[in-house]
mmCIF file of C-alpha atoms in Angstrom:
data_model
loop_
_atom_site.group_PDB
_atom_site.id
_atom_site.type_symbol
_atom_site.label_atom_id
_atom_site.label_comp_id
_atom_site.label_asym_id
_atom_site.label_seq_id
_atom_site.Cartn_x
_atom_site.Cartn_y
_atom_site.Cartn_z
ATOM 1 C CA MET A 1 367.303 237.242 120.661
ATOM 2 C CA SER A 2 369.303 234.518 122.414
ATOM 3 C CA LYS A 3 368.009 230.953 122.454
ATOM 4 C CA LYS A 4 367.565 231.042 126.245
ATOM 5 C CA LEU A 5 365.613 234.317 126.160
ATOM 6 C CA GLY A 6 363.501 232.968 123.308
ATOM 7 C CA ILE A 7 362.566 229.849 125.277
ATOM 8 C CA ILE A 8 361.676 231.931 128.344
ATOM 9 C CA SER A 9 359.513 234.224 126.194
ATOM 10 C CA ILE A 10 357.676 231.250 124.675
ATOM 11 C CA ILE A 11 357.039 229.763 128.130
ATOM 12 C CA ILE A 12 355.635 233.097 129.377
ATOM 13 C CA ILE A 13 353.436 233.497 126.292
ATOM 14 C CA ILE A 14 352.003 229.976 126.567
ATOM 15 C CA ALA A 15 351.529 230.214 130.350
ATOM 16 C CA VAL A 16 349.679 233.536 130.166
ATOM 17 C CA ALA A 17 347.583 232.254 127.249
ATOM 18 C CA ILE A 18 346.521 229.181 129.244
ATOM 19 C CA ILE A 19 345.577 231.329 132.248
ATOM 20 C CA ALA A 20 343.575 233.703 130.034
ATOM 21 C CA VAL A 21 341.717 230.955 128.178
ATOM 22 C CA PHE A 22 341.105 228.605 131.121
ATOM 23 C CA PRO A 23 337.836 230.220 132.390
ATOM 24 C CA TYR A 24 336.286 229.734 128.949
ATOM 25 C CA ILE A 25 337.158 226.051 128.442
ATOM 26 C CA THR A 26 333.921 224.946 130.131
ATOM 27 C CA LEU A 27 331.884 227.245 127.842
ATOM 28 C CA ASP A 28 329.959 228.358 130.930
ATOM 29 C CA PRO A 29 328.956 232.055 130.742
ATOM 30 C CA GLU A 30 329.028 232.180 134.553
ATOM 31 C CA ASN A 31 332.831 231.855 134.406
ATOM 32 C CA SER A 32 333.297 234.740 131.990
ATOM 33 C CA ARG A 33 335.798 237.355 133.136
ATOM 34 C CA VAL A 34 334.147 239.843 130.824
ATOM 35 C CA ALA A 35 330.841 241.352 131.896
ATOM 36 C CA LEU A 36 328.195 240.068 129.482
ATOM 37 C CA ASP A 37 325.516 242.366 128.078
ATOM 38 C CA VAL A 38 322.082 240.833 128.703
ATOM 39 C CA ASN A 39 320.754 242.774 125.706
ATOM 40 C CA PHE A 40 323.164 240.941 123.395
ATOM 41 C CA PRO A 41 322.277 237.209 123.530
ATOM 42 C CA LEU A 42 325.240 236.245 121.335
ATOM 43 C CA HIS A 43 327.758 238.106 123.491
ATOM 44 C CA TYR A 44 329.295 234.999 125.072
ATOM 45 C CA MET A 45 329.443 233.080 121.786
ATOM 46 C CA VAL A 46 331.146 236.004 120.037
ATOM 47 C CA LEU A 47 333.527 236.430 122.981
ATOM 48 C CA THR A 48 334.585 232.772 123.122
ATOM 49 C CA SER A 49 334.987 232.630 119.334
ATOM 50 C CA HIS A 50 337.165 235.743 119.475
ATOM 51 C CA ILE A 51 339.303 234.223 122.247
ATOM 52 C CA ALA A 52 339.668 230.842 120.515
ATOM 53 C CA LEU A 53 340.726 232.423 117.228
ATOM 54 C CA ALA A 54 343.123 234.792 119.021
ATOM 55 C CA LEU A 55 344.715 231.758 120.692
ATOM 56 C CA VAL A 56 345.181 230.132 117.271
ATOM 57 C CA ALA A 57 346.879 233.319 116.045
ATOM 58 C CA LEU A 58 349.072 233.505 119.132
ATOM 59 C CA ILE A 59 350.302 229.906 118.810
ATOM 60 C CA SER A 60 350.684 229.828 115.016
ATOM 61 C CA GLY A 61 352.546 233.136 115.106
ATOM 62 C CA LEU A 62 355.175 231.731 117.469
ATOM 63 C CA PHE A 63 356.723 229.703 114.644
ATOM 64 C CA GLN A 64 356.707 232.378 111.968
ATOM 65 C CA PHE A 65 359.762 234.340 113.090
ATOM 66 C CA HIS A 66 362.099 231.391 113.629
ATOM 67 C CA VAL A 67 364.640 231.685 110.794
ATOM 68 C CA ARG A 68 365.552 227.983 110.753
ATOM 69 C CA PHE A 69 361.901 226.917 110.689
ATOM 70 C CA ARG A 70 361.144 229.404 107.922
ATOM 71 C CA THR A 71 364.124 228.220 105.864
ATOM 72 C CA ASN A 72 363.845 224.466 106.391
ATOM 73 C CA TYR A 73 360.057 224.191 106.263
ATOM 74 C CA PRO A 74 358.797 226.844 103.816
ATOM 75 C CA ALA A 75 355.557 224.950 103.124
ATOM 76 C CA TRP A 76 354.746 224.812 106.842
ATOM 77 C CA HIS A 77 355.647 228.487 107.162
ATOM 78 C CA ARG A 78 353.168 229.392 104.426
ATOM 79 C CA ALA A 79 350.448 227.109 105.824
ATOM 80 C CA LEU A 80 350.789 228.478 109.350
ATOM 81 C CA GLY A 81 350.925 231.978 107.903
ATOM 82 C CA ARG A 82 347.571 231.468 106.212
ATOM 83 C CA ILE A 83 346.107 230.085 109.442
ATOM 84 C CA TYR A 84 347.525 233.094 111.315
ATOM 85 C CA VAL A 85 346.033 235.609 108.886
ATOM 86 C CA PHE A 86 342.660 233.848 108.647
ATOM 87 C CA SER A 87 342.283 233.579 112.439
ATOM 88 C CA ILE A 88 343.112 237.264 112.896
ATOM 89 C CA MET A 89 340.739 238.425 110.176
ATOM 90 C CA LEU A 90 337.907 236.602 111.944
ATOM 91 C CA SER A 91 338.977 237.369 115.514
ATOM 92 C CA GLY A 92 339.663 241.015 114.681
ATOM 93 C CA CYS A 93 336.191 241.476 113.184
ATOM 94 C CA LEU A 94 334.650 239.832 116.249
ATOM 95 C CA GLY A 95 336.771 242.170 118.383
ATOM 96 C CA LEU A 96 335.203 245.141 116.601
ATOM 97 C CA VAL A 97 331.764 243.809 117.523
ATOM 98 C CA LEU A 98 332.794 243.214 121.142
ATOM 99 C CA SER A 99 334.142 246.762 121.487
ATOM 100 C CA PHE A 100 330.571 248.069 121.218
ATOM 101 C CA TYR A 101 329.538 245.969 124.218
ATOM 102 C CA ALA A 102 332.460 246.794 126.520
ATOM 103 C CA GLU A 103 331.765 247.808 130.113
ATOM 104 C CA ASN A 104 332.807 251.426 129.609
ATOM 105 C CA PHE A 105 334.107 253.866 127.004
ATOM 106 C CA THR A 106 337.781 253.464 127.979
ATOM 107 C CA LYS A 107 337.673 249.699 127.435
ATOM 108 C CA ALA A 108 335.561 250.092 124.304
ATOM 109 C CA MET A 109 338.101 252.418 122.689
ATOM 110 C CA ALA A 110 340.990 250.157 123.709
ATOM 111 C CA PHE A 111 339.412 247.113 122.058
ATOM 112 C CA LEU A 112 338.322 249.146 119.033
ATOM 113 C CA VAL A 113 341.810 250.565 118.408
ATOM 114 C CA LEU A 114 343.401 247.187 119.122
ATOM 115 C CA SER A 115 341.123 245.392 116.649
ATOM 116 C CA VAL A 116 341.637 247.990 113.913
ATOM 117 C CA LEU A 117 345.433 247.887 114.297
ATOM 118 C CA TRP A 118 345.358 244.088 114.355
ATOM 119 C CA LEU A 119 343.426 243.920 111.089
ATOM 120 C CA ILE A 120 345.476 246.613 109.329
ATOM 121 C CA THR A 121 348.921 245.278 110.280
ATOM 122 C CA THR A 122 347.982 241.693 109.428
ATOM 123 C CA TRP A 123 346.376 242.604 106.113
ATOM 124 C CA ASN A 124 349.438 244.629 105.109
ATOM 125 C CA GLY A 125 351.696 241.707 106.016
ATOM 126 C CA PHE A 126 349.585 239.346 103.905
ATOM 127 C CA ARG A 127 349.368 241.822 101.014
ATOM 128 C CA PHE A 128 353.141 242.227 100.794
ATOM 129 C CA ALA A 129 353.616 238.440 100.937
ATOM 130 C CA VAL A 130 351.289 238.014 97.951
ATOM 131 C CA LYS A 131 353.251 240.695 96.073
ATOM 132 C CA GLY A 132 356.524 238.941 96.880
ATOM 133 C CA GLN A 133 357.845 241.952 98.813
ATOM 134 C CA LEU A 134 359.227 239.806 101.626
ATOM 135 C CA ALA A 135 361.109 242.537 103.509
ATOM 136 C CA GLN A 136 357.921 244.586 103.903
ATOM 137 C CA HIS A 137 356.012 241.371 104.625
ATOM 138 C CA ARG A 138 358.277 240.614 107.609
ATOM 139 C CA ILE A 139 358.092 244.191 108.901
ATOM 140 C CA TRP A 140 354.295 244.243 108.913
ATOM 141 C CA MET A 141 354.024 240.735 110.336
ATOM 142 C CA MET A 142 356.279 241.776 113.215
ATOM 143 C CA ARG A 143 353.914 244.660 113.866
ATOM 144 C CA SER A 144 350.955 242.300 113.577
ATOM 145 C CA TYR A 145 352.396 239.857 116.093
ATOM 146 C CA ALA A 146 353.220 242.741 118.433
ATOM 147 C CA VAL A 147 349.499 243.536 118.437
ATOM 148 C CA THR A 148 348.662 239.834 118.855
ATOM 149 C CA LEU A 149 350.915 239.726 121.923
ATOM 150 C CA VAL A 150 348.882 242.445 123.627
ATOM 151 C CA ALA A 151 346.775 239.519 124.883
ATOM 152 C CA VAL A 152 349.866 238.556 126.883
ATOM 153 C CA SER A 153 351.471 241.905 127.730
ATOM 154 C CA ALA A 154 348.179 243.429 128.921
ATOM 155 C CA ARG A 155 348.095 240.737 131.611
ATOM 156 C CA VAL A 156 351.817 240.777 132.394
ATOM 157 C CA VAL A 157 351.719 244.529 133.137
ATOM 158 C CA VAL A 158 348.925 244.153 135.709
ATOM 159 C CA PRO A 159 351.318 243.479 138.655
ATOM 160 C CA ILE A 160 353.405 246.479 137.545
ATOM 161 C CA CYS A 161 350.271 248.625 137.421
ATOM 162 C CA ILE A 162 349.317 247.444 140.910
ATOM 163 C CA LEU A 163 352.718 248.464 142.294
ATOM 164 C CA LEU A 164 352.515 251.863 140.583
ATOM 165 C CA TYR A 165 348.974 252.401 141.834
ATOM 166 C CA LEU A 166 349.916 251.492 145.405
ATOM 167 C CA ALA A 167 353.028 253.692 145.269
ATOM 168 C CA MET A 168 350.953 256.646 144.063
ATOM 169 C CA HIS A 169 348.556 256.079 146.974
ATOM 170 C CA GLY A 170 351.237 255.752 149.619
ATOM 171 C CA PHE A 171 350.749 251.965 149.796
ATOM 172 C CA HIS A 172 347.525 252.549 151.691
ATOM 173 C CA LEU A 173 344.048 251.902 150.354
ATOM 174 C CA SER A 174 340.879 253.076 152.040
ATOM 175 C CA GLU A 175 337.778 250.916 152.355
ATOM 176 C CA GLY A 176 336.704 249.817 148.905
ATOM 177 C CA GLY A 177 340.051 250.941 147.559
ATOM 178 C CA ARG A 178 341.084 247.503 146.360
ATOM 179 C CA GLU A 179 338.009 247.144 144.152
ATOM 180 C CA GLN A 180 338.553 250.636 142.766
ATOM 181 C CA MET A 181 342.218 249.849 142.080
ATOM 182 C CA VAL A 182 341.353 246.672 140.160
ATOM 183 C CA ALA A 183 338.656 248.457 138.150
ATOM 184 C CA GLU A 184 340.970 251.328 137.196
ATOM 185 C CA ILE A 185 343.851 249.032 136.242
ATOM 186 C CA LEU A 186 341.628 246.836 134.078
ATOM 187 C CA ASN A 187 340.515 249.997 132.293
ATOM 188 C CA ILE A 188 344.047 250.864 131.156
ATOM 189 C CA ASN A 189 346.056 247.630 131.024
ATOM 190 C CA VAL A 190 345.200 246.991 127.357
ATOM 191 C CA TRP A 191 346.389 250.498 126.434
ATOM 192 C CA PHE A 192 349.535 249.964 128.502
ATOM 193 C CA GLY A 193 350.269 246.624 126.823
ATOM 194 C CA LEU A 194 349.596 247.989 123.334
ATOM 195 C CA ILE A 195 351.868 251.015 123.777
ATOM 196 C CA ILE A 196 354.712 248.906 125.187
ATOM 197 C CA ASN A 197 354.484 246.357 122.366
ATOM 198 C CA LEU A 198 354.371 248.968 119.610
ATOM 199 C CA VAL A 199 357.301 250.919 121.071
ATOM 200 C CA VAL A 200 359.386 247.739 121.394
ATOM 201 C CA VAL A 201 358.647 246.481 117.874
ATOM 202 C CA GLU A 202 359.310 249.879 116.263
ATOM 203 C CA TRP A 203 362.574 250.198 118.210
ATOM 204 C CA TYR A 204 363.576 246.727 117.008
ATOM 205 C CA LEU A 205 362.637 247.518 113.404
ATOM 206 C CA LEU A 206 364.642 250.752 113.442
ATOM 207 C CA ARG A 207 367.705 248.815 114.590
ATOM 208 C CA TRP A 208 367.035 245.975 112.139
ATOM 209 C CA MET A 209 366.672 248.301 109.133
ATOM 210 C CA LYS A 210 369.910 250.216 109.816
#
């Protein structure tokens, strides 16, 4: 990846992260973009904890793949790596809980699969680091960060999904069509983001391992 493309990617990641987290800064449940289950009093607390820890993982993970940083500051690399793994272990477990309180089955399965993959890829990356198998460690951490970045890609693909939806409906929506469009897109954007990220990282790994 070129330096210019890397900087642009970092800017996009940080910008999308800020937009995603902003409604939760006030800790006001009324601002939640996720429908809260009244039968689960801890829903908002679990949600905000999950988001905060995911943000920690997103930011700490940004530094882990920079070769110069990894080489020149190995102690920082290890410290941030531990923070990355710890935040994902907690956030991933909270994500599993949240999947059972999603608005519908499609979203529930998306968050369930996402959380399971997040935990598995991260644990494998950590396990290989402990064993000193650094090549496998890097491979699994790339996969882990690809899953972490679904928080970004799932939002970035929304405009693309809107264009596709409108094109498939002849760029004409009937009354109530806009609300239906938004609801349907928000049901599949996580799946869309996850598939794109996994395809990209596996394509990169295949090229890297040749």
